[in-house]
Amino acid sequence: MEREKLGSRLGFILISAGCAIGCGNVWKFPWMCGQYGGGSFVLIYLICLILLGIPVMTMEFSLGRASGASPVKMYNKLEKPGQKWHIHGYAALFGNICLMAFYTVVCGWMIYYFGKFLTGNNAEIGFKDMIANPVVNVGFLAVTIAVTCGILCFNLQGGLERVTKYMMLILFVLMIVLAVHSAVLPGAKEGLKFYLVPDFSKLTGPVIVGAMNQAFFTLSLGIGTMAIFGSYIGKERSLLGESLNVVILDTFVAVVAGLIIFPACFTFGVEVNAGPSLLFDTMASVFNNIAGGRWWGTLFFLFMVFAALSTVLAVFENILACVRELTGWSRPKGCLVCGIGIFLLALTTALGYSVFSGFVPFAEGSAWLDFWDFLVSTNLLPLGSLTIAVFCCNKRLGWGWEAFKREANAGKGLKVRDWMKPLFAYVVPVAILGLYIYGLATFNWK
């Protein structure tokens, strides 16, 4: 089966950014920021992006481009005879499936809110009522899966690349408009102070662990999602520079999402530590209390739909590529089978607050969404990133620094230098492992 390729560098950057930019930026980042104390969390998050995110993304892109394969096959082409690194390829596929088990449902929530504002039925909208309604959850999950499969049935350039480029460009425009609007709200000064000024008294171990996990979550690192897009590009550009571009776009969206939400929280008296409902309850309250709120709300949740759907498309593409390499299926057949499988698995999350509400995996109030997020964010992303770092930097155990550097530096752009090796080979894995162990030890199990 001939390897598909992306048609342009812009397509590669925007699709990779589209995978990184999503609910992690505009839904999860603000509520984690609210729960972990605002500015101090933002500061550590940015440090984690620079010291951990950019190196791991560069390594993951390199694995994909060097192998020209999906995660389930890429290690087979790069590892030495007898080595077992390819096991991580299957763990990466499992991680993408776990991510889709709740991400598709969250995307459905965005579509539901968008529809409510567009039709003017937004006055009585409420997050708790929505998640407890099985018909709404299952129905909009089905819409998300159907739209995703419909787009990905086409070839790579005609489907994913074309749609993502337009979605991302519109998303950036919508964000800037909404951020300017929030900046003139009465509570903007207090909201921005909470969000942008670090309070070091709130800087604790769990805050640092949360920031690292959020950095990997928002960049979709460690489960092969970036490797798949690396496998779709040529060697015209070096990969450190491309990683930096993706991280800058991703960080821009996350930071601007906070600029939109926190001024609104302080203006309308919404608790910043409300958790997963923060974005929905806060923004619905805002738009229901301002002039022209229906149309501002429609714009905002259209932006949310684009952000969430861009990630669903990218992660689904990764799953599809793995399945097609294992089976030889066509795109349409792979889309149909993967779509049905993901839909059935995601029913756990869709019904987790109603039919399946008896499943409480961790502390009181947790549900299937928290279980899938725990598998992905707390375990598979950091452990996968650790695996990639060791494989790329250790010649005796894996691929080796020189082979990685040669692949990463092919083409024009920023180069990986030898003075960076201590960061890539030692700081990254040691930091990940230490924070991972600490995170498990302090996790709120019950």
CSV table of C-alpha atoms in Angstrom, one decimal:
chain,number,residue,atom,x,y,z
A,1,MET,CA,0.0,0.0,0.0
A,2,GLU,CA,1.6,3.3,-1.1
A,3,ARG,CA,2.2,5.8,1.6
A,4,GLU,CA,0.0,8.9,1.4
A,5,LYS,CA,1.7,12.3,1.7
A,6,LEU,CA,0.5,15.7,2.8
A,7,GLY,CA,0.4,18.3,0.0
A,8,SER,CA,2.1,21.2,1.8
A,9,ARG,CA,4.2,22.3,4.7
A,10,LEU,CA,1.3,24.5,5.9
A,11,GLY,CA,-0.9,21.5,5.8
A,12,PHE,CA,1.5,19.5,8.0
A,13,ILE,CA,1.9,22.4,10.5
A,14,LEU,CA,-1.8,23.1,10.8
A,15,ILE,CA,-2.8,19.4,11.0
A,16,SER,CA,-0.1,18.7,13.7
A,17,ALA,CA,-1.2,21.9,15.5
A,18,GLY,CA,-4.9,20.8,15.0
A,19,CYS,CA,-4.1,17.6,16.7
A,20,ALA,CA,-2.4,19.4,19.5
A,21,ILE,CA,-5.0,22.2,19.7
A,22,GLY,CA,-8.3,21.0,21.0
A,23,CYS,CA,-10.1,20.3,24.2
A,24,GLY,CA,-6.8,20.1,25.9
A,25,ASN,CA,-6.3,23.8,25.3
A,26,VAL,CA,-9.7,25.3,25.5
A,27,TRP,CA,-11.6,22.9,27.8
A,28,LYS,CA,-9.0,21.2,30.0
A,29,PHE,CA,-6.3,23.8,30.3
A,30,PRO,CA,-8.6,26.6,31.7
A,31,TRP,CA,-10.2,24.3,34.3
A,32,MET,CA,-6.9,22.8,35.4
A,33,CYS,CA,-5.5,26.3,35.6
A,34,GLY,CA,-8.4,27.3,37.8
A,35,GLN,CA,-8.1,24.4,40.1
A,36,TYR,CA,-4.3,24.7,40.4
A,37,GLY,CA,-4.1,28.4,41.3
A,38,GLY,CA,-3.9,30.3,38.0
A,39,GLY,CA,-0.6,32.1,37.2
A,40,SER,CA,1.8,29.6,39.0
A,41,PHE,CA,0.3,26.7,37.0
A,42,VAL,CA,0.6,28.6,33.7
A,43,LEU,CA,4.3,29.3,34.4
A,44,ILE,CA,5.2,25.7,35.2
A,45,TYR,CA,3.1,24.6,32.2
A,46,LEU,CA,5.1,26.9,29.9
A,47,ILE,CA,8.4,25.6,31.3
A,48,CYS,CA,7.3,22.0,30.7
A,49,LEU,CA,6.4,22.8,27.1
A,50,ILE,CA,9.9,24.2,26.5
A,51,LEU,CA,12.0,21.6,28.4
A,52,LEU,CA,9.9,18.5,27.8
A,53,GLY,CA,7.3,19.2,25.0
A,54,ILE,CA,9.6,20.4,22.2
A,55,PRO,CA,12.2,17.7,22.6
A,56,VAL,CA,9.6,14.9,22.8
A,57,MET,CA,7.7,16.2,19.8
A,58,THR,CA,10.9,16.5,17.7
A,59,MET,CA,11.8,12.9,18.6
A,60,GLU,CA,8.3,11.6,17.8
A,61,PHE,CA,8.2,13.4,14.5
A,62,SER,CA,11.6,11.9,13.7
A,63,LEU,CA,10.5,8.4,14.4
A,64,GLY,CA,7.5,8.8,12.1
A,65,ARG,CA,9.5,10.3,9.2
A,66,ALA,CA,12.4,7.9,9.4
A,67,SER,CA,10.1,4.9,9.4
A,68,GLY,CA,7.4,6.1,7.0
A,69,ALA,CA,5.0,4.0,9.1
A,70,SER,CA,2.3,4.2,11.7
A,71,PRO,CA,3.2,3.6,15.4
A,72,VAL,CA,2.4,-0.1,15.2
A,73,LYS,CA,5.1,-0.6,12.5
A,74,MET,CA,7.6,2.2,13.0
A,75,TYR,CA,9.7,0.5,15.7
A,76,ASN,CA,10.0,-2.6,13.6
A,77,LYS,CA,11.8,-0.6,11.0
A,78,LEU,CA,14.1,1.2,13.4
A,79,GLU,CA,14.9,-1.2,16.3
A,80,LYS,CA,17.7,-3.7,16.3
A,81,PRO,CA,17.0,-7.4,15.8
A,82,GLY,CA,15.6,-9.0,18.9
A,83,GLN,CA,14.5,-5.8,20.5
A,84,LYS,CA,11.0,-5.3,21.8
A,85,TRP,CA,10.4,-1.6,21.3
A,86,HIS,CA,7.5,-2.4,18.9
A,87,ILE,CA,5.4,-3.3,21.9
A,88,HIS,CA,5.1,0.5,22.6
A,89,GLY,CA,3.6,0.8,19.1
A,90,TYR,CA,0.6,-1.2,20.2
A,91,ALA,CA,0.4,0.6,23.5
A,92,ALA,CA,0.3,3.9,21.5
A,93,LEU,CA,-2.6,2.5,19.4
A,94,PHE,CA,-4.4,1.6,22.7
A,95,GLY,CA,-3.7,5.1,24.0
A,96,ASN,CA,-5.3,6.7,21.0
A,97,ILE,CA,-8.4,4.5,21.3
A,98,CYS,CA,-8.7,5.4,25.1
A,99,LEU,CA,-8.4,9.1,24.1
A,100,MET,CA,-11.2,8.7,21.6
A,101,ALA,CA,-13.4,6.9,24.3
A,102,PHE,CA,-13.9,10.3,26.0
A,103,TYR,CA,-12.8,12.9,23.5
A,104,THR,CA,-15.5,12.1,21.0
A,105,VAL,CA,-18.1,12.6,23.7
A,106,VAL,CA,-16.6,16.0,24.8
A,107,CYS,CA,-16.7,17.1,21.1
A,108,GLY,CA,-20.4,16.1,21.0
A,109,TRP,CA,-21.0,18.4,24.0
A,110,MET,CA,-19.4,21.3,22.0
A,111,ILE,CA,-21.7,20.6,19.1
A,112,TYR,CA,-24.7,20.4,21.4
A,113,TYR,CA,-24.0,23.8,23.0
A,114,PHE,CA,-23.3,25.3,19.5
A,115,GLY,CA,-26.6,24.1,18.3
A,116,LYS,CA,-28.4,25.5,21.4
A,117,PHE,CA,-27.0,29.0,20.9
A,118,LEU,CA,-27.4,28.9,17.1
A,119,THR,CA,-31.2,28.1,17.5
A,120,GLY,CA,-31.7,30.5,20.4
A,121,ASN,CA,-32.5,27.8,22.9
A,122,ASN,CA,-29.7,28.8,25.3
A,123,ALA,CA,-31.5,30.4,28.2
A,124,GLU,CA,-32.0,27.2,30.2
A,125,ILE,CA,-28.9,25.3,29.1
A,126,GLY,CA,-26.9,23.5,31.9
A,127,PHE,CA,-23.9,21.2,32.0
A,128,LYS,CA,-25.2,18.9,34.6
A,129,ASP,CA,-28.5,18.4,32.9
A,130,MET,CA,-26.7,17.7,29.6
A,131,ILE,CA,-24.3,15.1,30.8
A,132,ALA,CA,-27.1,13.2,32.6
A,133,ASN,CA,-29.2,13.0,29.4
A,134,PRO,CA,-28.5,9.7,27.6
A,135,VAL,CA,-30.2,10.8,24.4
A,136,VAL,CA,-28.2,14.0,24.0
A,137,ASN,CA,-24.9,12.3,24.8
A,138,VAL,CA,-25.3,9.3,22.5
A,139,GLY,CA,-26.9,11.4,19.8
A,140,PHE,CA,-24.1,13.9,19.6
A,141,LEU,CA,-21.5,11.2,20.0
A,142,ALA,CA,-23.0,9.6,16.9
A,143,VAL,CA,-22.8,13.0,15.0
A,144,THR,CA,-19.2,13.4,15.9
A,145,ILE,CA,-18.3,9.9,14.7
A,146,ALA,CA,-20.3,10.3,11.5
A,147,VAL,CA,-18.7,13.7,10.6
A,148,THR,CA,-15.2,12.3,11.4
A,149,CYS,CA,-15.6,9.2,9.3
A,150,GLY,CA,-17.2,11.2,6.4
A,151,ILE,CA,-14.1,13.5,6.2
A,152,LEU,CA,-11.5,10.7,6.6
A,153,CYS,CA,-13.1,8.5,4.0
A,154,PHE,CA,-11.5,10.8,1.4
A,155,ASN,CA,-7.7,10.6,0.7
A,156,LEU,CA,-5.4,12.4,3.0
A,157,GLN,CA,-5.0,15.6,1.0
A,158,GLY,CA,-8.6,15.8,-0.1
A,159,GLY,CA,-10.1,15.1,3.3
A,160,LEU,CA,-8.1,15.7,6.4
A,161,GLU,CA,-5.6,18.3,5.1
A,162,ARG,CA,-8.1,20.4,3.2
A,163,VAL,CA,-10.7,20.5,6.1
A,164,THR,CA,-8.2,21.1,8.9
A,165,LYS,CA,-6.5,24.0,7.1
A,166,TYR,CA,-9.7,25.9,6.9
A,167,MET,CA,-10.9,25.0,10.4
A,168,MET,CA,-7.7,26.1,12.0
A,169,LEU,CA,-7.5,29.4,10.2
A,170,ILE,CA,-11.1,30.2,11.2
A,171,LEU,CA,-10.4,29.1,14.7
A,172,PHE,CA,-7.6,31.6,15.2
A,173,VAL,CA,-9.7,34.5,13.9
A,174,LEU,CA,-12.6,33.5,16.3
A,175,MET,CA,-10.3,33.3,19.2
A,176,ILE,CA,-8.8,36.8,18.7
A,177,VAL,CA,-12.3,38.3,18.4
A,178,LEU,CA,-13.5,36.6,21.6
A,179,ALA,CA,-10.4,37.6,23.5
A,180,VAL,CA,-10.8,41.3,22.6
A,181,HIS,CA,-14.4,41.0,23.7
A,182,SER,CA,-13.5,39.5,27.1
A,183,ALA,CA,-10.8,42.2,27.7
A,184,VAL,CA,-13.4,44.9,28.0
A,185,LEU,CA,-15.6,43.1,30.6
A,186,PRO,CA,-15.8,44.7,34.0
A,187,GLY,CA,-13.9,41.9,35.8
A,188,ALA,CA,-11.2,41.6,33.2
A,189,LYS,CA,-8.5,43.1,35.4
A,190,GLU,CA,-9.0,40.7,38.3
A,191,GLY,CA,-9.4,37.8,36.0
A,192,LEU,CA,-6.2,38.5,34.1
A,193,LYS,CA,-4.3,39.0,37.4
A,194,PHE,CA,-5.4,35.6,38.7
A,195,TYR,CA,-4.5,34.0,35.3
A,196,LEU,CA,-1.2,35.8,34.4
A,197,VAL,CA,0.5,36.7,37.8
A,198,PRO,CA,2.1,33.7,39.5
A,199,ASP,CA,1.2,33.1,43.2
A,200,PHE,CA,4.2,31.0,44.3
A,201,SER,CA,2.5,30.1,47.6
A,202,LYS,CA,0.3,27.8,45.4
A,203,LEU,CA,3.2,26.1,43.8
A,204,THR,CA,3.1,22.5,45.0
A,205,GLY,CA,4.1,19.1,43.8
A,206,PRO,CA,0.7,18.2,42.4
A,207,VAL,CA,0.7,21.5,40.5
A,208,ILE,CA,4.0,20.6,38.8
A,209,VAL,CA,2.7,17.1,37.9
A,210,GLY,CA,-0.5,18.5,36.6
A,211,ALA,CA,1.4,21.0,34.4
A,212,MET,CA,3.6,18.2,32.9
A,213,ASN,CA,0.7,15.9,32.2
A,214,GLN,CA,-1.2,18.8,30.7
A,215,ALA,CA,1.8,19.7,28.5
A,216,PHE,CA,1.8,16.1,27.1
A,217,PHE,CA,-2.0,16.0,26.8
A,218,THR,CA,-2.3,19.3,24.9
A,219,LEU,CA,0.5,18.2,22.5
A,220,SER,CA,-0.8,14.6,22.1
A,221,LEU,CA,2.7,13.3,22.8
A,222,GLY,CA,3.7,9.8,23.7
A,223,ILE,CA,1.0,7.8,21.9
A,224,GLY,CA,2.3,8.1,18.3
A,225,THR,CA,-0.1,10.8,17.1
A,226,MET,CA,2.7,13.1,16.1
A,227,ALA,CA,4.7,10.2,14.6
A,228,ILE,CA,1.9,9.5,12.1
A,229,PHE,CA,2.1,13.0,10.7
A,230,GLY,CA,5.8,12.8,10.7
A,231,SER,CA,5.4,9.8,8.4
A,232,TYR,CA,3.4,11.9,6.0
A,233,ILE,CA,6.0,14.5,5.2
A,234,GLY,CA,9.2,14.8,3.2
A,235,LYS,CA,12.7,15.8,4.3
A,236,GLU,CA,12.6,19.5,3.1
A,237,ARG,CA,12.4,20.9,6.6
A,238,SER,CA,14.2,20.0,9.8
A,239,LEU,CA,12.0,18.8,12.6
A,240,LEU,CA,13.1,20.9,15.6
A,241,GLY,CA,11.8,24.0,13.8
A,242,GLU,CA,8.6,22.4,12.9
A,243,SER,CA,8.0,21.2,16.5
A,244,LEU,CA,8.6,24.7,17.7
A,245,ASN,CA,6.0,26.1,15.2
A,246,VAL,CA,3.4,23.6,16.4
A,247,VAL,CA,4.2,24.3,20.1
A,248,ILE,CA,3.9,28.1,19.5
A,249,LEU,CA,0.5,27.7,17.8
A,250,ASP,CA,-0.7,25.3,20.5
A,251,THR,CA,0.5,27.6,23.3
A,252,PHE,CA,-1.1,30.6,21.7
A,253,VAL,CA,-4.5,28.9,21.6
A,254,ALA,CA,-4.2,27.7,25.3
A,255,VAL,CA,-3.2,31.1,26.6
A,256,VAL,CA,-5.8,33.0,24.6
A,257,ALA,CA,-8.5,30.5,25.8
A,258,GLY,CA,-7.6,31.6,29.4
A,259,LEU,CA,-7.8,35.3,28.2
A,260,ILE,CA,-11.3,34.6,27.1
A,261,ILE,CA,-12.5,32.6,30.1
A,262,PHE,CA,-11.0,34.1,33.3
A,263,PRO,CA,-12.2,37.7,32.8
A,264,ALA,CA,-15.6,36.2,32.3
A,265,CYS,CA,-15.3,34.2,35.5
A,266,PHE,CA,-14.5,37.3,37.6
A,267,THR,CA,-17.1,39.4,35.9
A,268,PHE,CA,-20.0,37.0,36.4
A,269,GLY,CA,-18.9,35.5,39.7
A,270,VAL,CA,-18.3,31.9,38.5
A,271,GLU,CA,-16.0,29.8,40.6
A,272,VAL,CA,-12.6,29.3,38.7
A,273,ASN,CA,-12.2,25.8,40.3
A,274,ALA,CA,-15.4,24.4,38.9
A,275,GLY,CA,-13.5,21.6,37.1
A,276,PRO,CA,-14.7,20.1,33.7
A,277,SER,CA,-17.9,22.2,33.7
A,278,LEU,CA,-16.0,25.5,33.9
A,279,LEU,CA,-16.0,26.3,30.2
A,280,PHE,CA,-19.6,25.3,29.7
A,281,ASP,CA,-21.2,26.9,32.7
A,282,THR,CA,-19.0,30.0,32.6
A,283,MET,CA,-19.4,30.8,29.0
A,284,ALA,CA,-23.1,30.0,28.9
A,285,SER,CA,-23.6,32.4,31.9
A,286,VAL,CA,-21.6,35.1,30.2
A,287,PHE,CA,-23.4,34.9,26.9
A,288,ASN,CA,-26.8,34.7,28.6
A,289,ASN,CA,-26.1,38.0,30.4
A,290,ILE,CA,-24.7,40.3,27.6
A,291,ALA,CA,-26.1,42.1,24.7
A,292,GLY,CA,-26.1,39.9,21.6
A,293,GLY,CA,-25.1,37.0,23.8
A,294,ARG,CA,-26.8,34.4,21.6
A,295,TRP,CA,-24.5,35.3,18.6
A,296,TRP,CA,-21.4,35.6,20.7
A,297,GLY,CA,-22.2,32.2,22.2
A,298,THR,CA,-22.7,30.8,18.7
A,299,LEU,CA,-19.3,32.1,17.6
A,300,PHE,CA,-17.6,30.8,20.8
A,301,PHE,CA,-19.0,27.3,20.6
A,302,LEU,CA,-18.3,27.1,16.8
A,303,PHE,CA,-14.7,27.8,17.7
A,304,MET,CA,-15.0,25.1,20.4
A,305,VAL,CA,-16.4,22.6,17.8
A,306,PHE,CA,-13.5,23.4,15.5
A,307,ALA,CA,-10.9,22.9,18.2
A,308,ALA,CA,-12.3,19.6,19.4
A,309,LEU,CA,-13.0,18.2,16.0
A,310,SER,CA,-9.5,19.0,14.7
A,311,THR,CA,-8.1,16.7,17.4
A,312,VAL,CA,-10.7,14.0,16.9
A,313,LEU,CA,-9.8,14.0,13.2
A,314,ALA,CA,-6.1,13.8,13.9
A,315,VAL,CA,-6.3,11.0,16.5
A,316,PHE,CA,-8.8,9.1,14.4
A,317,GLU,CA,-6.4,9.3,11.5
A,318,ASN,CA,-3.7,7.7,13.7
A,319,ILE,CA,-6.0,4.8,14.7
A,320,LEU,CA,-7.1,4.4,11.0
A,321,ALA,CA,-3.5,4.4,9.8
A,322,CYS,CA,-2.5,1.7,12.3
A,323,VAL,CA,-5.5,-0.5,11.5
A,324,ARG,CA,-5.0,-0.1,7.7
A,325,GLU,CA,-1.3,-1.1,8.1
A,326,LEU,CA,-2.3,-4.2,10.1
A,327,THR,CA,-5.1,-5.2,7.8
A,328,GLY,CA,-4.6,-3.7,4.3
A,329,TRP,CA,-8.1,-2.3,4.3
A,330,SER,CA,-9.2,0.7,2.2
A,331,ARG,CA,-9.9,4.1,3.8
A,332,PRO,CA,-13.7,3.7,3.6
A,333,LYS,CA,-13.7,0.2,5.1
A,334,GLY,CA,-11.2,1.2,7.9
A,335,CYS,CA,-13.3,4.3,8.7
A,336,LEU,CA,-16.5,2.3,9.0
A,337,VAL,CA,-15.0,-0.4,11.2
A,338,CYS,CA,-13.0,2.0,13.4
A,339,GLY,CA,-16.0,4.3,13.7
A,340,ILE,CA,-18.3,1.6,14.9
A,341,GLY,CA,-15.7,0.4,17.4
A,342,ILE,CA,-15.0,3.8,18.8
A,343,PHE,CA,-18.7,4.6,19.1
A,344,LEU,CA,-19.3,1.5,21.1
A,345,LEU,CA,-16.4,2.1,23.4
A,346,ALA,CA,-17.3,5.8,23.9
A,347,LEU,CA,-20.8,4.8,25.0
A,348,THR,CA,-19.1,4.2,28.4
A,349,THR,CA,-18.4,7.9,28.7
A,350,ALA,CA,-21.6,9.1,27.0
A,351,LEU,CA,-23.7,7.1,29.5
A,352,GLY,CA,-21.2,7.5,32.4
A,353,TYR,CA,-23.3,10.1,34.2
A,354,SER,CA,-26.6,8.3,33.7
A,355,VAL,CA,-27.0,4.6,32.8
A,356,PHE,CA,-23.4,3.7,33.9
A,357,SER,CA,-23.3,6.2,36.9
A,358,GLY,CA,-22.6,3.3,39.3
A,359,PHE,CA,-19.0,3.1,38.1
A,360,VAL,CA,-17.0,5.4,40.4
A,361,PRO,CA,-13.3,4.5,39.6
A,362,PHE,CA,-11.7,7.0,41.9
A,363,ALA,CA,-12.9,9.7,44.3
A,364,GLU,CA,-16.6,10.5,44.7
A,365,GLY,CA,-18.0,12.1,41.6
A,366,SER,CA,-15.6,10.4,39.2
A,367,ALA,CA,-16.9,8.5,36.2
A,368,TRP,CA,-15.9,6.8,33.0
A,369,LEU,CA,-14.5,10.0,31.6
A,370,ASP,CA,-12.1,10.3,34.6
A,371,PHE,CA,-11.1,6.6,34.1
A,372,TRP,CA,-10.2,7.0,30.4
A,373,ASP,CA,-8.4,10.3,31.1
A,374,PHE,CA,-6.4,8.7,33.9
A,375,LEU,CA,-5.2,6.0,31.5
A,376,VAL,CA,-4.2,8.5,28.9
A,377,SER,CA,-3.1,11.6,30.8
A,378,THR,CA,-1.6,10.1,33.9
A,379,ASN,CA,-0.1,7.0,32.4
A,380,LEU,CA,0.2,6.5,28.6
A,381,LEU,CA,1.3,10.0,27.6
A,382,PRO,CA,4.2,10.4,30.1
A,383,LEU,CA,5.3,6.7,29.9
A,384,GLY,CA,5.1,6.8,26.1
A,385,SER,CA,7.1,10.1,26.0
A,386,LEU,CA,9.7,8.4,28.3
A,387,THR,CA,9.9,5.4,26.0
A,388,ILE,CA,10.4,7.6,22.9
A,389,ALA,CA,13.2,9.6,24.7
A,390,VAL,CA,15.1,6.5,25.7
A,391,PHE,CA,14.8,4.9,22.3
A,392,CYS,CA,15.9,8.0,20.4
A,393,CYS,CA,18.9,8.8,22.6
A,394,ASN,CA,20.5,5.5,23.6
A,395,LYS,CA,22.3,3.6,20.8
A,396,ARG,CA,22.9,0.5,22.9
A,397,LEU,CA,19.3,0.1,23.9
A,398,GLY,CA,17.5,1.7,20.9
A,399,TRP,CA,17.9,3.9,17.8
A,400,GLY,CA,20.6,6.2,19.1
A,401,TRP,CA,21.4,9.9,19.3
A,402,GLU,CA,23.3,10.1,16.0
A,403,ALA,CA,20.6,8.4,14.0
A,404,PHE,CA,17.9,10.5,15.6
A,405,LYS,CA,19.9,13.7,15.1
A,406,ARG,CA,20.5,12.9,11.4
A,407,GLU,CA,16.8,12.4,10.8
A,408,ALA,CA,15.7,15.4,12.8
A,409,ASN,CA,18.2,17.7,11.0
A,410,ALA,CA,17.4,16.7,7.4
A,411,GLY,CA,16.2,19.7,5.5
A,412,LYS,CA,16.2,23.5,6.2
A,413,GLY,CA,15.5,25.0,9.6
A,414,LEU,CA,16.6,24.8,13.2
A,415,LYS,CA,18.9,21.9,14.0
A,416,VAL,CA,19.3,19.6,17.0
A,417,ARG,CA,22.8,20.3,18.3
A,418,ASP,CA,25.1,18.0,20.4
A,419,TRP,CA,25.0,20.5,23.3
A,420,MET,CA,21.3,19.6,23.5
A,421,LYS,CA,21.9,16.0,24.2
A,422,PRO,CA,21.9,16.2,28.0
A,423,LEU,CA,18.4,17.8,27.8
A,424,PHE,CA,17.0,15.2,25.4
A,425,ALA,CA,18.8,12.1,26.8
A,426,TYR,CA,18.8,12.8,30.6
A,427,VAL,CA,16.7,15.8,31.8
A,428,VAL,CA,13.6,14.7,29.8
A,429,PRO,CA,13.4,11.0,30.9
A,430,VAL,CA,14.5,11.7,34.5
A,431,ALA,CA,12.0,14.5,34.9
A,432,ILE,CA,9.2,12.5,33.3
A,433,LEU,CA,9.9,9.4,35.5
A,434,GLY,CA,10.2,11.4,38.7
A,435,LEU,CA,7.0,13.4,38.1
A,436,TYR,CA,5.2,10.2,37.0
A,437,ILE,CA,6.0,8.4,40.2
A,438,TYR,CA,5.2,11.4,42.4
A,439,GLY,CA,1.9,11.8,40.5
A,440,LEU,CA,0.8,8.2,41.2
A,441,ALA,CA,1.8,8.5,44.8
A,442,THR,CA,-0.3,11.7,45.3
A,443,PHE,CA,-3.2,10.8,43.0
A,444,ASN,CA,-6.6,11.2,44.6
A,445,TRP,CA,-7.5,7.5,44.4
A,446,LYS,CA,-10.5,7.6,46.7
